[in-house]
Every structure is written in C-alpha cells, then in structure tokens.
Amino acid sequence: MTELPADVPRSNGELLFEFPWESRAFGLAVALAESGTLVWDDFRAELVKAIGERDPQAPYRYYEYWLVALERALVSTGVFDTSALSASVRSVMDQREH
C-alpha cells in the first residue's frame, strides 16, 4: 500500500472517524490493499473520481465516497460482482450509525 490520500479526515494528525462503520470501511480497504486483493492506486483513482462527482450542495461525508470508491474498485477487478457487493454495501450502510 502507498500513502493515504491527503484529504483523509484527521484531528491532530490522527485518523478521524465519525461513526464505527467508517473505521471498518477504512480498515477493509487497507487490509484488501495489503493482501494484494485491491490495487491501492486504482482505489485512490476511484476515490478522486467519486469525490469529483459529488453534488456540491450535498453534505460532504468523506467515507461515503470511500465506500463508493471501494465498491467500484472491487467490481472493476472482479473481486465482487455488482449484485453481491450492492447487498454488502446496503448492509454496511444500514449499520453505519451504530
């Protein structure tokens, strides 16, 4: 894995997560990259793309774009098919405030 994107939320240099699901999504991406399942540069490109596509009027929730990027990267590499991944993402999003 290479270095984290510059816009990862931080407080006093420490990673900042508003909800537990955010740290799980972060950890999942890092673990997949470290295992070689996910190419970090591909994920980062998807993250930049997802953030660039956001509605400027909508609230900015970094880790929601992180999940979009993770989904796209895993589908594009064939790790997940779209239907299985959509079900998994829905499950994570349903739990995101717990």
Coordinates of C-alpha atoms in Angstrom, one line a residue:
M1 CA 0.0 0.0 0.0
T2 CA 1.2 3.5 -0.6
E3 CA 0.4 6.6 1.4
L4 CA -3.1 7.7 2.3
P5 CA -4.9 10.4 0.3
A6 CA -4.2 13.9 1.7
D7 CA -7.9 14.6 2.4
V8 CA -8.5 11.7 4.8
P9 CA -10.2 13.3 7.9
R10 CA -7.7 13.8 10.7
S11 CA -7.6 15.5 14.1
N12 CA -4.1 16.4 15.4
G13 CA -2.6 14.0 12.9
E14 CA -4.8 11.0 13.9
L15 CA -7.4 9.5 11.7
L16 CA -10.8 10.7 12.5
F17 CA -14.0 8.6 12.2
E18 CA -17.4 9.9 13.0
F19 CA -19.1 6.5 13.0
P20 CA -17.8 3.0 13.6
W21 CA -18.7 1.9 10.1
E22 CA -16.2 4.5 8.8
S23 CA -13.3 2.8 10.6
R24 CA -14.5 -0.6 9.3
A25 CA -14.6 0.7 5.7
F26 CA -11.2 2.2 6.1
G27 CA -9.7 -1.0 7.6
L28 CA -11.3 -3.1 4.9
A29 CA -9.7 -1.1 2.1
V30 CA -6.3 -1.1 3.8
A31 CA -6.5 -4.9 4.5
L32 CA -7.5 -5.6 0.9
A33 CA -4.7 -3.5 -0.4
E34 CA -2.1 -5.1 2.0
S35 CA -3.3 -8.6 0.9
G36 CA -2.9 -7.7 -2.8
T37 CA -6.6 -8.0 -3.5
L38 CA -7.0 -4.3 -4.1
V39 CA -4.6 -2.2 -6.1
W40 CA -4.2 1.0 -3.9
D41 CA -3.6 3.3 -6.8
D42 CA -6.8 2.0 -8.6
F43 CA -8.7 2.6 -5.4
R44 CA -7.3 6.1 -5.0
A45 CA -8.2 7.0 -8.6
E46 CA -11.8 5.8 -7.9
L47 CA -11.9 7.9 -4.7
V48 CA -10.8 11.0 -6.6
K49 CA -13.5 10.3 -9.2
A50 CA -16.2 9.7 -6.6
I51 CA -15.4 12.9 -4.8
G52 CA -15.3 14.8 -8.0
E53 CA -18.8 13.5 -9.0
R54 CA -20.4 14.6 -5.7
D55 CA -23.2 17.1 -5.6
P56 CA -21.7 20.3 -4.2
Q57 CA -25.0 21.1 -2.5
A58 CA -25.0 17.7 -0.6
P59 CA -23.2 17.3 2.8
Y60 CA -19.6 16.2 2.4
R61 CA -19.2 12.8 4.0
Y62 CA -15.8 11.6 3.1
Y63 CA -16.3 7.9 4.0
E64 CA -19.4 7.6 1.9
Y65 CA -17.2 8.4 -1.1
W66 CA -14.6 6.0 0.3
L67 CA -17.3 3.2 0.1
V68 CA -18.3 4.2 -3.4
A69 CA -14.6 4.1 -4.5
L70 CA -14.1 0.7 -2.7
E71 CA -17.1 -0.7 -4.4
R72 CA -16.1 0.5 -7.9
A73 CA -12.5 -0.8 -7.4
L74 CA -13.6 -4.2 -6.2
V75 CA -16.2 -4.6 -9.0
S76 CA -13.7 -3.4 -11.7
T77 CA -11.2 -6.0 -10.6
G78 CA -13.8 -8.8 -10.4
V79 CA -13.4 -9.3 -6.7
F80 CA -17.2 -8.8 -6.3
D81 CA -20.0 -9.0 -8.7
T82 CA -22.3 -6.0 -8.6
S83 CA -25.3 -7.7 -7.0
A84 CA -23.3 -9.3 -4.2
L85 CA -21.5 -6.1 -3.5
S86 CA -24.7 -4.0 -3.5
A87 CA -26.1 -6.3 -0.8
S88 CA -23.0 -6.0 1.2
V89 CA -22.9 -2.2 0.9
R90 CA -26.5 -1.9 1.9
S91 CA -25.8 -4.0 5.0
V92 CA -22.9 -1.7 6.0
M93 CA -24.9 1.5 5.3
D94 CA -27.8 0.2 7.4
Q95 CA -25.4 -0.2 10.3
R96 CA -23.4 3.0 9.7
E97 CA -24.7 4.9 12.7
H98 CA -24.4 2.0 15.2

